[in-house]
Each structure stands twice: as structure tokens, then as C-alpha cells.
Amino acid sequence: MTPLPPGRAPHRWKHRWGPRWTHRWTGPGVALLLALGLVVVTVSVVLGGPTVGLDDAVVSATPGRGNGPVVPDVLTLLVVDIATPALCVAAVAAVTAALCLHRSRWAPLALSGPALALLTGTVLLGKSVIPRAGPVVREMPSDLGYYPSGHTATALVCAGLVAEIVSRKWPGRRRQAWAAAAAWTLLVAGSLLWLHFHWLSDVVGSMLLGSLLLWLLLRWPLRLGPRVAPPAAPGASSDAGPRADSRVGPQTRHGDPSAGR
């Protein structure tokens, strides 16, 4: 075991909150649970299972467009308009293009392109195969059904892509970026339910689908590039830097998962 530098206490929290703990929330078991949940919700929607009762309960508890207070009605409509799939895709394309030009790397484009293509294909496939009407319009207005929710899935995947790209450029903002992506997705989902634009199961199925797609796509072989090393902690001794930089071999590689990529 390598001795610690003088004056430095062991960080016990790193063992608990380090890569092993994070792997529990991002490992293959999580993907399996997401896929299982998506299958359960989809089968329940197709066969008219328990989700039908939950859908009706949520519709009864929310006012719907034009039936509630004016301010929430206007705000939720604004959120839904901003979360239009075309606008979300355009925003991701703009961020990706700007980052590619700035860093002269095409890895972000190699991630965003397949992500958006796979998202569009799976959502359209579900809507074309599952003939489901919406809460307000009880008859199918076209060949495309309401399950899964395209607004919710697009908001989740696009916000997740932007969060990952931003966190690669500013590693210290990673937690805030992903928290903002989650908050935006929940806001879009809540607005759709408030306005009766979608059933609850449409939104839940889209969240499961979008999360599964993100899990798969963020493990794409083409990386976004190594993270920038965080700045040294204030008060650290001046001789700690060269001593740490001079270390090579397995210890350095195990300490930084992105080293050497």
C-alpha cells in the first residue's frame, strides 16, 4: 500500500462514493431493470393492464388544457412548445457542432448522431405499432399513436446528451448539468400530464426508453475525449504536484478512468 503524503488524512468517503459505488447506479443491472420496466409498461398498455387505472386517475386529478388556472396553463403550454422534438434536436445539433469546431474533435458528433437517429426510430416504431389514442382525442387521429411520448423521450435524451457534452468540457459542472437535465425532463412530463396531452403510462414508458437509450449510447466506443483534470485543492503543498505527475503505471491508470484514452 502506497503511504500517504505527510499531513494528508485518508479520504474515507472515496471508498464509499467512488467508482465502485457509482458503478452500482450505472452498471448492466440498471439497464436490465430499465428494459424490464419498459416491457412491463408496454405490455400493460397493449393489453389494458393496471396502467389503465393509473392513467384515468391522473387525468381525473389534473385539469387539462383550458380548464385550470390561467398561469399554469400558459406556462405548461410554453414548456411543451419549447420541448418540441424538432427544437430539441436542433439545440443538440447546435451544441454538438459548436463543440466539434471548438475542440476540432468529431467524437461528440459520433455520439449525438446515432443517439438522435436511434431515438427517432424507436419512438416512431412504438407509435406505429401500438394504436393508442390520447386522453382528449379518444380516436386515433392518424396512423401514429400516443405511446410512447415523443416529447418526453426527446427531452430526456437530448438533455442527457447536452449534459454529458457539457460535463466533458467542464467536469466540475457534471452534477449540475445532469440535475438540470433531469429537472427539464420532469417539467416536460408534468406539463404534458397537466394539459392532458398524454397518459401517465405514455410518459413513464418514454422515460424508461430514454434512460435505456442514454445508458447504451453513453457507452459508445467513440469517446467524447478525456475529462480535464480538476484544479488542485487550495492549501496543497507545492511539491505535491510534481510528485504526483511523476507517478506512472497501474496506480495512475486505476486512479483516473479516463487516463490514456
Backbone as JSON, one array per atom type, in Angstrom:
{
  "sequence": "MTPLPPGRAPHRWKHRWGPRWTHRWTGPGVALLLALGLVVVTVSVVLGGPTVGLDDAVVSATPGRGNGPVVPDVLTLLVVDIATPALCVAAVAAVTAALCLHRSRWAPLALSGPALALLTGTVLLGKSVIPRAGPVVREMPSDLGYYPSGHTATALVCAGLVAEIVSRKWPGRRRQAWAAAAAWTLLVAGSLLWLHFHWLSDVVGSMLLGSLLLWLLLRWPLRLGPRVAPPAAPGASSDAGPRADSRVGPQTRHGDPSAGR",
  "N": [[0.84, -1.19, 0.0], [0.6, 2.18, -0.9], [2.18, 4.77, 0.89], [0.59, 7.65, 2.38], [1.04, 11.14, 1.54], [2.84, 13.39, 3.76], [0.89, 14.95, 6.3], [-1.6, 14.61, 5.16], [-4.81, 13.39, 5.46], [-6.53, 10.23, 5.3], [-9.04, 9.8, 2.8], [-11.96, 8.74, 3.57], [-14.45, 8.78, 2.42], [-14.08, 8.34, -0.27], [-13.95, 5.65, -0.76], [-16.53, 4.87, -0.38], [-18.13, 6.52, -1.99], [-16.93, 6.43, -4.42], [-15.74, 5.18, -7.67], [-16.66, 2.48, -7.5], [-19.07, 2.61, -6.07], [-20.5, 4.31, -7.76], [-20.71, 2.69, -9.99], [-22.68, 0.92, -9.3], [-25.0, 2.25, -9.86], [-24.9, 2.67, -12.53], [-24.33, 0.36, -13.83], [-24.66, -2.81, -15.68], [-26.87, -4.02, -14.47], [-28.68, -1.96, -13.94], [-29.45, -1.2, -16.52], [-30.77, -3.55, -17.25], [-32.96, -3.53, -15.48], [-34.26, -1.2, -16.39], [-34.95, -2.0, -19.0], [-36.65, -4.16, -18.39], [-38.67, -2.83, -16.97], [-39.66, -1.21, -19.05], [-40.7, -3.13, -20.78], [-42.74, -4.23, -19.17], [-44.46, -2.01, -18.77], [-45.16, -1.45, -21.44], [-46.46, -3.83, -22.26], [-48.6, -3.77, -20.49], [-49.92, -1.51, -21.41], [-50.66, -2.31, -24.0], [-52.29, -4.55, -23.51], [-54.17, -3.54, -21.83], [-53.74, -3.34, -19.0], [-52.93, -2.87, -15.47], [-52.02, -0.24, -15.7], [-53.95, 1.27, -16.94], [-55.89, 2.05, -15.07], [-54.32, 3.76, -13.46], [-53.72, 5.72, -15.34], [-56.26, 6.86, -15.83], [-56.76, 7.88, -13.28], [-54.82, 9.89, -12.99], [-55.59, 11.62, -15.03], [-58.06, 12.42, -14.04], [-57.23, 13.85, -11.82], [-55.92, 16.07, -12.78], [-56.32, 19.25, -14.45], [-56.41, 19.68, -17.27], [-56.09, 21.14, -20.57], [-57.05, 24.5, -20.7], [-58.91, 24.29, -18.69], [-58.02, 24.82, -16.16], [-56.19, 26.98, -13.82], [-55.06, 30.11, -15.21], [-52.34, 30.95, -15.37], [-50.65, 28.57, -14.8], [-51.55, 27.1, -16.99], [-50.69, 28.56, -19.23], [-47.9, 28.54, -18.82], [-47.27, 25.79, -18.87], [-48.01, 25.19, -21.48], [-46.11, 26.71, -22.82], [-43.77, 25.37, -22.07], [-44.18, 22.87, -23.3], [-44.21, 23.66, -25.98], [-41.57, 24.58, -26.28], [-40.28, 22.21, -25.86], [-40.67, 20.8, -28.17], [-39.94, 18.14, -30.39], [-38.45, 18.78, -32.74], [-37.22, 21.24, -32.12], [-35.68, 20.5, -29.89], [-33.88, 18.64, -31.04], [-32.59, 20.34, -32.83], [-31.31, 22.06, -31.01], [-29.5, 20.31, -29.73], [-27.97, 19.61, -31.98], [-26.81, 22.09, -32.57], [-25.25, 22.6, -30.25], [-23.53, 20.41, -30.38], [-22.22, 20.84, -32.85], [-20.93, 23.27, -32.31], [-19.15, 22.5, -30.28], [-17.6, 20.6, -31.62], [-16.31, 22.2, -33.54], [-14.92, 23.9, -31.85], [-13.15, 22.27, -30.39], [-12.02, 20.78, -32.35], [-12.62, 18.1, -32.71], [-14.42, 15.18, -33.6], [-15.79, 13.43, -32.1], [-18.04, 14.11, -30.37], [-20.05, 14.48, -32.33], [-20.17, 11.93, -33.38], [-21.39, 10.66, -31.29], [-23.83, 12.07, -30.82], [-25.18, 11.92, -33.28], [-25.87, 9.06, -33.86], [-27.41, 8.75, -31.51], [-29.65, 10.49, -31.77], [-30.74, 9.44, -34.1], [-31.37, 6.78, -33.35], [-33.17, 7.31, -31.29], [-35.3, 8.61, -32.66], [-36.09, 6.55, -34.39], [-36.93, 4.44, -32.64], [-39.03, 5.64, -31.19], [-40.88, 6.34, -33.22], [-41.37, 3.78, -34.18], [-42.66, 2.56, -31.98], [-44.97, 4.17, -31.84], [-46.19, 3.61, -34.27], [-46.72, 0.9, -34.15], [-48.23, 0.43, -31.85], [-51.48, 1.07, -31.45], [-52.77, 3.64, -30.0], [-54.97, 5.95, -28.54], [-55.23, 9.4, -27.37], [-55.72, 11.14, -24.16], [-57.6, 13.22, -24.54], [-58.45, 13.19, -27.26], [-60.19, 10.57, -28.19], [-60.15, 8.89, -30.33], [-58.1, 7.51, -32.89], [-56.16, 9.92, -34.4], [-54.44, 9.69, -36.54], [-52.12, 7.48, -38.25], [-50.2, 7.14, -36.33], [-49.8, 6.42, -32.94], [-50.2, 7.42, -29.45], [-48.38, 6.36, -27.74], [-44.97, 5.6, -27.39], [-44.45, 8.72, -25.52], [-43.34, 11.19, -27.55], [-42.39, 13.78, -27.0], [-41.47, 13.56, -24.33], [-39.49, 11.51, -24.4], [-37.68, 12.63, -26.26], [-36.96, 15.0, -24.96], [-35.65, 13.96, -22.69], [-33.48, 12.39, -23.75], [-32.12, 14.28, -25.38], [-31.53, 16.32, -23.53], [-29.92, 14.82, -21.81], [-27.77, 14.19, -23.5], [-26.7, 16.75, -23.98], [-26.01, 17.39, -21.35], [-23.97, 15.5, -20.84], [-22.08, 16.23, -22.76], [-21.49, 18.85, -21.96], [-20.49, 18.34, -19.4], [-18.17, 17.03, -20.03], [-16.61, 19.04, -21.05], [-16.57, 20.9, -18.97], [-15.76, 19.53, -16.25], [-16.29, 19.98, -13.53], [-18.88, 20.8, -13.46], [-20.51, 18.68, -13.81], [-22.41, 17.32, -12.13], [-24.34, 19.34, -11.74], [-25.15, 19.73, -14.38], [-26.37, 17.28, -15.09], [-28.39, 17.25, -13.18], [-29.91, 19.43, -14.01], [-30.75, 18.42, -16.49], [-32.39, 16.29, -15.67], [-34.34, 17.72, -14.23], [-35.48, 19.27, -16.26], [-36.6, 17.27, -17.89], [-38.56, 16.16, -16.16], [-40.15, 18.42, -15.87], [-41.17, 18.77, -18.46], [-42.58, 16.34, -18.73], [-44.47, 16.6, -16.63], [-45.88, 18.84, -17.56], [-47.08, 17.85, -19.89], [-48.84, 15.97, -18.77], [-50.41, 17.63, -17.18], [-51.78, 19.15, -19.08], [-53.26, 17.23, -20.34], [-52.21, 16.05, -22.6], [-50.98, 13.65, -22.85], [-51.13, 10.24, -21.63], [-50.33, 8.94, -18.36], [-48.87, 6.53, -18.48], [-47.79, 6.74, -21.05], [-45.85, 8.7, -20.66], [-44.23, 7.58, -18.62], [-43.33, 5.24, -19.88], [-41.82, 6.43, -21.93], [-39.82, 7.69, -20.43], [-38.47, 5.46, -19.39], [-37.63, 4.28, -21.78], [-36.02, 6.38, -22.88], [-34.05, 6.61, -20.87], [-32.86, 4.09, -21.04], [-31.83, 4.2, -23.65], [-29.96, 6.27, -23.32], [-28.23, 5.03, -21.5], [-27.13, 3.04, -23.11], [-26.01, 4.53, -25.22], [-24.15, 6.25, -24.08], [-22.09, 4.59, -23.63], [-20.86, 4.3, -25.98], [-18.37, 3.29, -28.33], [-16.73, 5.36, -29.4], [-15.22, 7.86, -27.74], [-15.98, 10.91, -25.96], [-13.76, 12.31, -25.41], [-11.04, 12.92, -23.11], [-11.64, 13.87, -19.7], [-10.99, 17.08, -18.27], [-8.41, 17.55, -15.9], [-9.25, 18.13, -12.51], [-8.75, 21.26, -10.73], [-6.05, 21.81, -8.39], [-6.49, 21.31, -4.88], [-7.1, 24.07, -2.64], [-4.43, 25.19, -0.6], [-2.83, 23.0, -0.86], [0.36, 21.41, -0.8], [3.22, 22.7, -2.5], [5.04, 20.91, -3.55], [3.59, 18.69, -4.06], [2.44, 18.44, -6.56], [4.47, 17.92, -8.71], [5.39, 15.51, -7.62], [3.13, 13.88, -7.81], [2.71, 13.95, -10.57], [4.87, 12.6, -11.53], [4.38, 9.98, -11.16], [3.71, 6.95, -12.71], [2.14, 4.26, -14.44], [0.27, 1.39, -13.22], [-1.01, 2.49, -10.93], [-1.65, 5.19, -11.5], [-3.3, 4.83, -13.73], [-5.43, 3.36, -12.7], [-6.42, 5.2, -10.92], [-7.49, 7.3, -12.44], [-10.05, 6.96, -14.51], [-10.26, 7.89, -17.13], [-7.72, 8.13, -18.08], [-5.26, 7.93, -20.57], [-7.0, 7.61, -22.63]],
  "CA": [[0.0, 0.0, 0.0], [1.42, 3.38, -1.01], [1.93, 5.67, 2.02], [0.05, 8.96, 2.07], [1.98, 12.24, 1.78], [2.72, 13.94, 5.12], [-0.13, 15.97, 6.55], [-2.85, 14.34, 4.46], [-5.6, 12.33, 6.1], [-7.19, 9.38, 4.3], [-10.4, 10.18, 2.44], [-12.79, 7.53, 3.71], [-15.64, 8.85, 1.57], [-13.81, 7.91, -1.62], [-14.27, 4.23, -0.89], [-17.97, 4.68, -0.42], [-18.76, 7.27, -3.07], [-16.04, 6.42, -5.56], [-16.21, 4.49, -8.87], [-17.43, 1.25, -7.24], [-20.45, 2.97, -5.71], [-21.15, 4.85, -8.95], [-20.99, 1.6, -10.92], [-23.94, 0.28, -8.93], [-26.11, 3.0, -10.45], [-24.72, 2.76, -13.98], [-23.9, -0.93, -14.34], [-25.61, -3.55, -16.52], [-28.11, -4.31, -13.75], [-29.6, -0.84, -14.12], [-30.01, -1.33, -17.87], [-31.71, -4.67, -17.24], [-34.18, -3.06, -14.82], [-34.93, -0.27, -17.29], [-35.56, -2.77, -20.08], [-37.76, -4.91, -17.83], [-39.76, -1.88, -16.72], [-40.24, -0.8, -20.33], [-41.51, -4.25, -21.28], [-43.94, -4.34, -18.33], [-45.37, -0.9, -19.08], [-45.66, -1.6, -22.81], [-47.43, -4.94, -22.28], [-49.8, -3.31, -19.8], [-50.63, -0.58, -22.3], [-51.25, -3.05, -25.13], [-53.32, -5.47, -23.05], [-55.11, -2.87, -20.93], [-53.47, -3.81, -17.65], [-53.12, -1.95, -14.34], [-51.69, 1.15, -16.02], [-55.16, 1.99, -17.38], [-56.47, 2.7, -13.9], [-53.47, 4.89, -13.08], [-53.9, 6.76, -16.35], [-57.53, 7.54, -15.57], [-56.65, 8.61, -12.02], [-54.04, 11.11, -13.23], [-56.43, 12.52, -15.84], [-59.09, 12.97, -13.16], [-56.61, 14.74, -10.84], [-55.35, 17.23, -13.46], [-57.42, 19.99, -15.08], [-56.46, 19.66, -18.73], [-55.88, 22.44, -21.21], [-58.17, 25.42, -20.7], [-59.84, 24.04, -17.58], [-57.4, 25.15, -14.89], [-55.72, 28.36, -13.68], [-54.51, 30.64, -16.44], [-50.88, 30.99, -15.37], [-50.08, 27.24, -15.08], [-51.92, 26.66, -18.33], [-49.8, 29.23, -20.19], [-46.54, 28.09, -18.61], [-47.12, 24.41, -19.35], [-48.04, 25.24, -22.95], [-44.81, 27.21, -23.25], [-42.79, 24.29, -21.9], [-44.42, 21.87, -24.34], [-43.78, 24.23, -27.26], [-40.11, 24.58, -26.31], [-39.82, 20.81, -25.89], [-40.99, 20.15, -29.45], [-38.78, 17.34, -30.8], [-37.62, 19.45, -33.74], [-36.39, 22.24, -31.44], [-34.69, 19.8, -29.06], [-32.86, 18.1, -31.92], [-31.82, 21.47, -33.34], [-30.45, 22.54, -29.94], [-28.39, 19.35, -29.59], [-27.11, 19.74, -33.15], [-26.04, 23.33, -32.45], [-24.23, 22.41, -29.21], [-22.54, 19.45, -30.88], [-21.41, 21.47, -33.89], [-20.06, 24.27, -31.68], [-18.08, 21.81, -29.56], [-16.71, 19.99, -32.6], [-15.48, 23.24, -34.13], [-14.07, 24.48, -30.83], [-12.12, 21.33, -29.96], [-11.51, 20.06, -33.53], [-12.85, 16.67, -32.49], [-15.71, 14.77, -34.13], [-16.4, 12.43, -31.22], [-19.41, 14.48, -29.97], [-20.97, 14.23, -33.43], [-20.32, 10.48, -33.48], [-22.31, 10.24, -30.24], [-25.15, 12.68, -30.97], [-25.84, 11.43, -34.49], [-26.57, 7.79, -33.6], [-28.38, 8.9, -30.44], [-30.87, 11.08, -32.3], [-31.32, 8.5, -35.07], [-31.97, 5.66, -32.62], [-34.32, 7.85, -30.58], [-36.4, 8.82, -33.61], [-36.55, 5.27, -34.9], [-37.67, 3.68, -31.63], [-40.29, 6.32, -30.86], [-41.8, 6.17, -34.35], [-41.76, 2.37, -34.24], [-43.68, 2.33, -30.96], [-46.22, 4.86, -32.19], [-46.83, 2.97, -35.42], [-47.12, -0.48, -33.83], [-49.22, 0.44, -30.77], [-52.55, 2.03, -31.79], [-53.33, 4.18, -28.77], [-55.46, 7.32, -28.61], [-54.86, 10.23, -26.25], [-56.77, 11.39, -23.16], [-58.64, 14.12, -25.03], [-58.95, 12.62, -28.51], [-60.32, 9.14, -27.92], [-60.0, 8.15, -31.57], [-56.78, 7.7, -33.48], [-56.22, 10.95, -35.42], [-53.58, 9.31, -37.66], [-51.55, 6.15, -38.1], [-49.28, 7.15, -35.21], [-50.46, 6.51, -31.66], [-49.66, 8.31, -28.43], [-47.37, 5.67, -26.93], [-44.58, 6.41, -26.22], [-44.48, 10.16, -25.69], [-42.16, 11.69, -28.25], [-41.87, 14.95, -26.29], [-40.74, 13.15, -23.13], [-38.28, 10.78, -24.78], [-36.75, 13.56, -26.89], [-36.45, 15.9, -23.93], [-34.73, 13.22, -21.84], [-32.26, 12.02, -24.47], [-31.4, 15.48, -25.81], [-30.96, 16.96, -22.34], [-28.84, 13.97, -21.34], [-26.62, 14.36, -24.38], [-26.12, 18.06, -23.69], [-25.38, 17.32, -20.03], [-22.72, 14.76, -20.94], [-21.12, 17.03, -23.53], [-21.08, 19.96, -21.12], [-19.67, 17.83, -18.29], [-16.85, 16.69, -20.56], [-15.85, 20.28, -21.21], [-16.42, 21.46, -17.62], [-16.02, 18.39, -15.37], [-16.82, 20.4, -12.24], [-20.3, 21.08, -13.6], [-21.2, 17.45, -14.23], [-23.59, 17.05, -11.31], [-25.35, 20.35, -12.03], [-25.66, 19.52, -15.74], [-27.31, 16.16, -15.09], [-29.55, 17.65, -12.39], [-30.73, 20.28, -14.88], [-31.38, 17.55, -17.49], [-33.49, 15.57, -15.01], [-35.41, 18.67, -13.91], [-36.16, 19.63, -17.51], [-37.42, 16.13, -18.32], [-39.72, 16.1, -15.28], [-41.02, 19.57, -16.18], [-41.87, 18.45, -19.71], [-43.55, 15.27, -18.45], [-45.56, 17.17, -15.84], [-46.69, 19.73, -18.41], [-47.92, 17.0, -20.76], [-49.92, 15.39, -17.97], [-51.29, 18.72, -16.74], [-52.6, 19.59, -20.22], [-53.93, 16.04, -20.89], [-51.68, 15.73, -23.92], [-50.53, 12.26, -22.83], [-51.41, 9.44, -20.46], [-49.19, 8.72, -17.47], [-48.07, 5.41, -18.99], [-47.02, 7.23, -22.19], [-44.7, 9.44, -20.13], [-43.35, 6.65, -17.9], [-42.68, 4.4, -20.89], [-40.81, 7.22, -22.62], [-38.68, 7.87, -19.52], [-37.72, 4.21, -19.37], [-36.98, 4.13, -23.09], [-34.95, 7.36, -22.99], [-32.96, 6.26, -19.95], [-32.16, 2.93, -21.6], [-31.04, 4.67, -24.79], [-28.79, 7.0, -22.81], [-27.3, 4.05, -20.92], [-26.43, 2.37, -24.2], [-25.27, 5.44, -26.09], [-23.01, 6.83, -23.38], [-21.03, 3.6, -23.67], [-20.46, 4.19, -27.38], [-16.91, 3.14, -28.37], [-16.04, 6.62, -29.66], [-15.35, 8.66, -26.54], [-16.08, 12.35, -26.12], [-12.49, 12.91, -25.06], [-10.77, 12.84, -21.67], [-12.03, 15.0, -18.86], [-9.91, 17.93, -17.8], [-8.11, 17.26, -14.51], [-9.73, 19.19, -11.63], [-7.68, 22.05, -10.14], [-5.55, 21.36, -7.09], [-7.21, 21.86, -3.73], [-6.37, 25.16, -2.01], [-3.63, 24.83, 0.57], [-2.0, 21.82, -1.11], [1.78, 21.73, -0.83], [3.69, 22.95, -3.85], [5.8, 19.78, -4.07], [2.71, 17.54, -4.29], [2.15, 18.32, -7.98], [5.48, 17.15, -9.43], [5.48, 14.15, -7.12], [2.02, 13.11, -8.35], [2.84, 13.83, -12.01], [5.95, 11.69, -11.88], [3.96, 8.59, -10.99], [3.16, 6.33, -13.89], [1.9, 2.84, -14.25], [-1.09, 0.97, -12.86], [-1.68, 3.32, -9.92], [-2.22, 6.35, -12.16], [-4.38, 4.42, -14.61], [-6.6, 2.99, -11.9], [-6.95, 6.37, -10.23], [-8.22, 8.13, -13.38], [-10.58, 6.05, -15.53], [-10.12, 8.43, -18.48], [-6.32, 8.28, -18.46], [-4.8, 7.15, -21.71], [-8.0, 7.49, -23.71]],
  "C": [[0.87, 1.24, 0.0], [1.13, 4.31, 0.15], [1.42, 7.01, 1.55], [1.1, 10.02, 2.29], [1.79, 12.79, 3.18], [1.63, 15.01, 5.21], [-1.44, 15.73, 5.87], [-3.55, 13.17, 5.12], [-6.26, 11.49, 5.02], [-8.62, 9.83, 4.06], [-11.28, 8.93, 2.47], [-14.0, 7.57, 2.77], [-15.36, 8.36, 0.16], [-14.14, 6.44, -1.81], [-15.77, 4.02, -1.04], [-18.61, 5.32, -1.64], [-17.91, 7.29, -4.34], [-16.62, 5.64, -6.72], [-17.0, 3.24, -8.59], [-18.88, 1.57, -6.9], [-21.2, 3.5, -6.92], [-21.54, 3.74, -9.91], [-22.29, 0.89, -10.58], [-25.14, 0.96, -9.58], [-25.99, 3.12, -11.95], [-24.33, 1.43, -14.6], [-24.97, -1.62, -15.16], [-26.92, -3.88, -15.8], [-29.14, -3.21, -13.88], [-30.25, -0.91, -15.5], [-31.03, -2.46, -17.94], [-33.03, -4.27, -16.58], [-34.96, -2.09, -15.7], [-35.64, -1.01, -18.42], [-36.76, -3.57, -19.58], [-38.95, -4.0, -17.55], [-40.43, -1.43, -17.99], [-41.13, -1.89, -20.9], [-42.81, -4.35, -20.49], [-44.94, -3.25, -18.66], [-45.97, -1.06, -20.47], [-46.71, -2.71, -22.9], [-48.72, -4.51, -21.59], [-50.61, -2.35, -20.66], [-51.34, -1.33, -23.42], [-52.42, -3.91, -24.67], [-54.35, -4.82, -22.13], [-54.97, -3.32, -19.49], [-53.66, -2.75, -16.59], [-52.81, -0.49, -14.67], [-52.92, 1.94, -16.46], [-55.81, 2.71, -16.21], [-55.65, 3.89, -13.43], [-53.6, 6.03, -14.07], [-55.18, 7.56, -16.09], [-57.47, 8.36, -14.29], [-55.89, 9.92, -12.21], [-54.86, 12.1, -14.05], [-57.5, 13.16, -14.97], [-58.51, 13.99, -12.18], [-56.01, 15.99, -11.47], [-56.44, 17.92, -14.28], [-57.53, 19.8, -16.58], [-56.37, 21.06, -19.3], [-57.17, 23.26, -21.21], [-59.14, 25.24, -19.56], [-59.28, 24.4, -16.22], [-57.02, 26.61, -14.8], [-54.99, 28.82, -14.93], [-52.99, 30.55, -16.47], [-50.26, 29.6, -15.58], [-50.38, 26.75, -16.48], [-50.98, 27.27, -19.37], [-48.37, 28.71, -20.05], [-46.32, 26.67, -19.13], [-47.18, 24.35, -20.88], [-46.7, 25.73, -23.5], [-43.74, 26.13, -23.16], [-42.95, 23.25, -23.0], [-43.98, 22.38, -25.7], [-42.25, 24.23, -27.38], [-39.57, 23.16, -26.46], [-40.24, 20.08, -27.16], [-39.76, 19.38, -29.95], [-37.87, 18.04, -31.8], [-36.7, 20.48, -33.09], [-35.32, 21.58, -30.58], [-33.55, 19.24, -29.91], [-31.99, 19.21, -32.48], [-30.86, 22.01, -32.28], [-29.25, 21.62, -29.74], [-27.43, 19.46, -30.77], [-26.24, 20.99, -33.06], [-24.93, 23.19, -31.41], [-23.13, 21.48, -29.7], [-21.62, 20.08, -31.92], [-20.45, 22.49, -33.29], [-18.89, 23.6, -30.97], [-17.09, 21.16, -30.53], [-15.78, 21.02, -33.22], [-14.49, 23.8, -33.12], [-12.9, 23.57, -30.49], [-11.5, 20.56, -31.11], [-11.56, 18.55, -33.33], [-14.26, 16.34, -32.96], [-16.39, 13.72, -33.26], [-17.78, 12.84, -30.74], [-20.43, 14.23, -31.07], [-21.21, 12.74, -33.61], [-21.23, 9.93, -32.4], [-23.71, 10.77, -30.49], [-25.89, 12.15, -32.18], [-26.57, 10.12, -34.29], [-27.63, 7.9, -32.52], [-29.71, 9.42, -30.98], [-31.55, 10.15, -33.31], [-32.02, 7.34, -34.37], [-33.21, 6.11, -31.85], [-35.51, 8.0, -31.51], [-36.97, 7.5, -34.1], [-37.38, 4.49, -33.89], [-39.01, 4.32, -31.27], [-41.31, 6.14, -31.98], [-42.26, 4.72, -34.49], [-42.85, 2.07, -33.21], [-45.01, 2.97, -31.31], [-46.94, 4.2, -33.35], [-47.35, 1.58, -35.11], [-48.25, -0.5, -32.8], [-50.29, 1.49, -31.07], [-53.23, 2.55, -30.52], [-53.75, 5.64, -28.97], [-55.07, 8.08, -27.35], [-55.99, 10.45, -25.28], [-57.91, 12.25, -23.67], [-59.29, 13.57, -26.29], [-59.0, 11.11, -28.35], [-60.27, 8.28, -29.18], [-58.65, 8.48, -32.19], [-56.85, 8.76, -34.58], [-55.38, 10.61, -36.65], [-53.08, 7.89, -37.44], [-50.6, 6.04, -36.92], [-50.05, 7.32, -33.91], [-49.74, 7.44, -30.7], [-48.58, 7.66, -27.58], [-46.2, 5.26, -27.81], [-44.64, 7.9, -26.54], [-43.19, 10.64, -26.36], [-41.54, 12.89, -27.57], [-40.99, 14.53, -25.11], [-39.43, 12.45, -23.48], [-37.24, 11.71, -25.4], [-36.14, 14.51, -25.87], [-35.4, 15.2, -23.06], [-33.41, 12.94, -22.55], [-31.45, 13.26, -24.87], [-30.78, 16.2, -24.62], [-29.82, 16.14, -21.77], [-27.59, 14.1, -22.19], [-25.91, 15.7, -24.11], [-25.4, 18.04, -22.34], [-24.04, 16.58, -20.09], [-21.66, 15.56, -21.7], [-20.59, 18.18, -22.69], [-20.15, 19.48, -20.0], [-18.3, 17.38, -18.76], [-15.98, 17.94, -20.72], [-15.59, 20.95, -19.87], [-16.74, 20.36, -16.6], [-16.61, 18.78, -14.02], [-18.3, 20.68, -12.27], [-21.12, 19.84, -13.93], [-22.48, 17.21, -13.44], [-24.7, 18.06, -11.61], [-25.97, 20.14, -13.41], [-26.68, 18.39, -15.77], [-28.54, 16.46, -14.24], [-30.48, 18.53, -13.22], [-31.43, 19.45, -15.95], [-32.56, 16.79, -16.88], [-34.65, 16.5, -14.7], [-36.19, 19.07, -15.16], [-37.07, 18.49, -17.99], [-38.68, 16.02, -17.47], [-40.68, 17.25, -15.55], [-41.82, 19.32, -17.46], [-42.93, 17.39, -19.46], [-44.73, 15.8, -17.66], [-46.46, 18.08, -16.66], [-47.6, 18.93, -19.33], [-49.08, 16.39, -20.0], [-50.91, 16.46, -17.53], [-52.27, 19.13, -17.85], [-53.4, 18.45, -20.84], [-53.48, 15.76, -22.33], [-51.22, 14.28, -24.01], [-51.04, 11.58, -21.57], [-50.14, 9.31, -19.62], [-48.29, 7.61, -17.99], [-47.27, 5.81, -20.24], [-45.73, 7.89, -21.71], [-43.72, 8.49, -19.44], [-42.61, 5.74, -18.89], [-41.59, 5.15, -21.64], [-39.6, 7.47, -21.73], [-37.83, 6.61, -19.45], [-36.95, 3.99, -20.67], [-35.81, 5.1, -23.23], [-33.78, 7.05, -22.09], [-32.16, 5.07, -20.48], [-31.3, 3.33, -22.8], [-29.8, 5.42, -24.33], [-27.76, 6.04, -22.22], [-26.47, 3.38, -22.02], [-25.52, 3.32, -24.96], [-24.07, 6.07, -25.39], [-21.87, 5.82, -23.2], [-20.58, 3.33, -25.11], [-18.93, 4.11, -27.45], [-16.15, 4.44, -28.62], [-16.27, 7.56, -28.49], [-15.49, 10.14, -26.89], [-14.76, 13.05, -25.83], [-12.28, 12.88, -23.57], [-11.25, 14.08, -20.94], [-10.8, 15.8, -18.46], [-9.68, 17.64, -16.33], [-8.6, 18.4, -13.64], [-8.57, 19.96, -11.03], [-7.29, 21.53, -8.77], [-6.31, 22.04, -5.97], [-6.42, 22.99, -3.11], [-5.63, 24.69, -0.77], [-2.75, 23.62, 0.36], [-0.55, 22.24, -1.24], [2.28, 21.82, -2.26], [4.44, 21.76, -4.43], [4.92, 18.58, -4.34], [2.47, 17.32, -5.77], [3.18, 17.52, -8.73], [5.57, 15.72, -8.96], [4.37, 13.29, -7.7], [2.18, 12.9, -9.85], [3.89, 12.81, -12.4], [5.55, 10.24, -11.74], [3.33, 8.09, -12.27], [2.89, 4.88, -13.57], [0.5, 2.56, -13.79], [-1.77, 1.89, -11.89], [-2.35, 4.52, -10.56], [-3.4, 5.94, -13.02], [-5.62, 4.01, -13.84], [-7.21, 4.2, -11.22], [-7.8, 7.23, -11.14], [-8.75, 7.25, -14.49], [-10.37, 6.56, -16.94], [-8.68, 8.55, -18.93], [-5.99, 7.37, -19.63], [-5.8, 7.02, -22.81], [-7.77, 8.59, -24.73]]
}
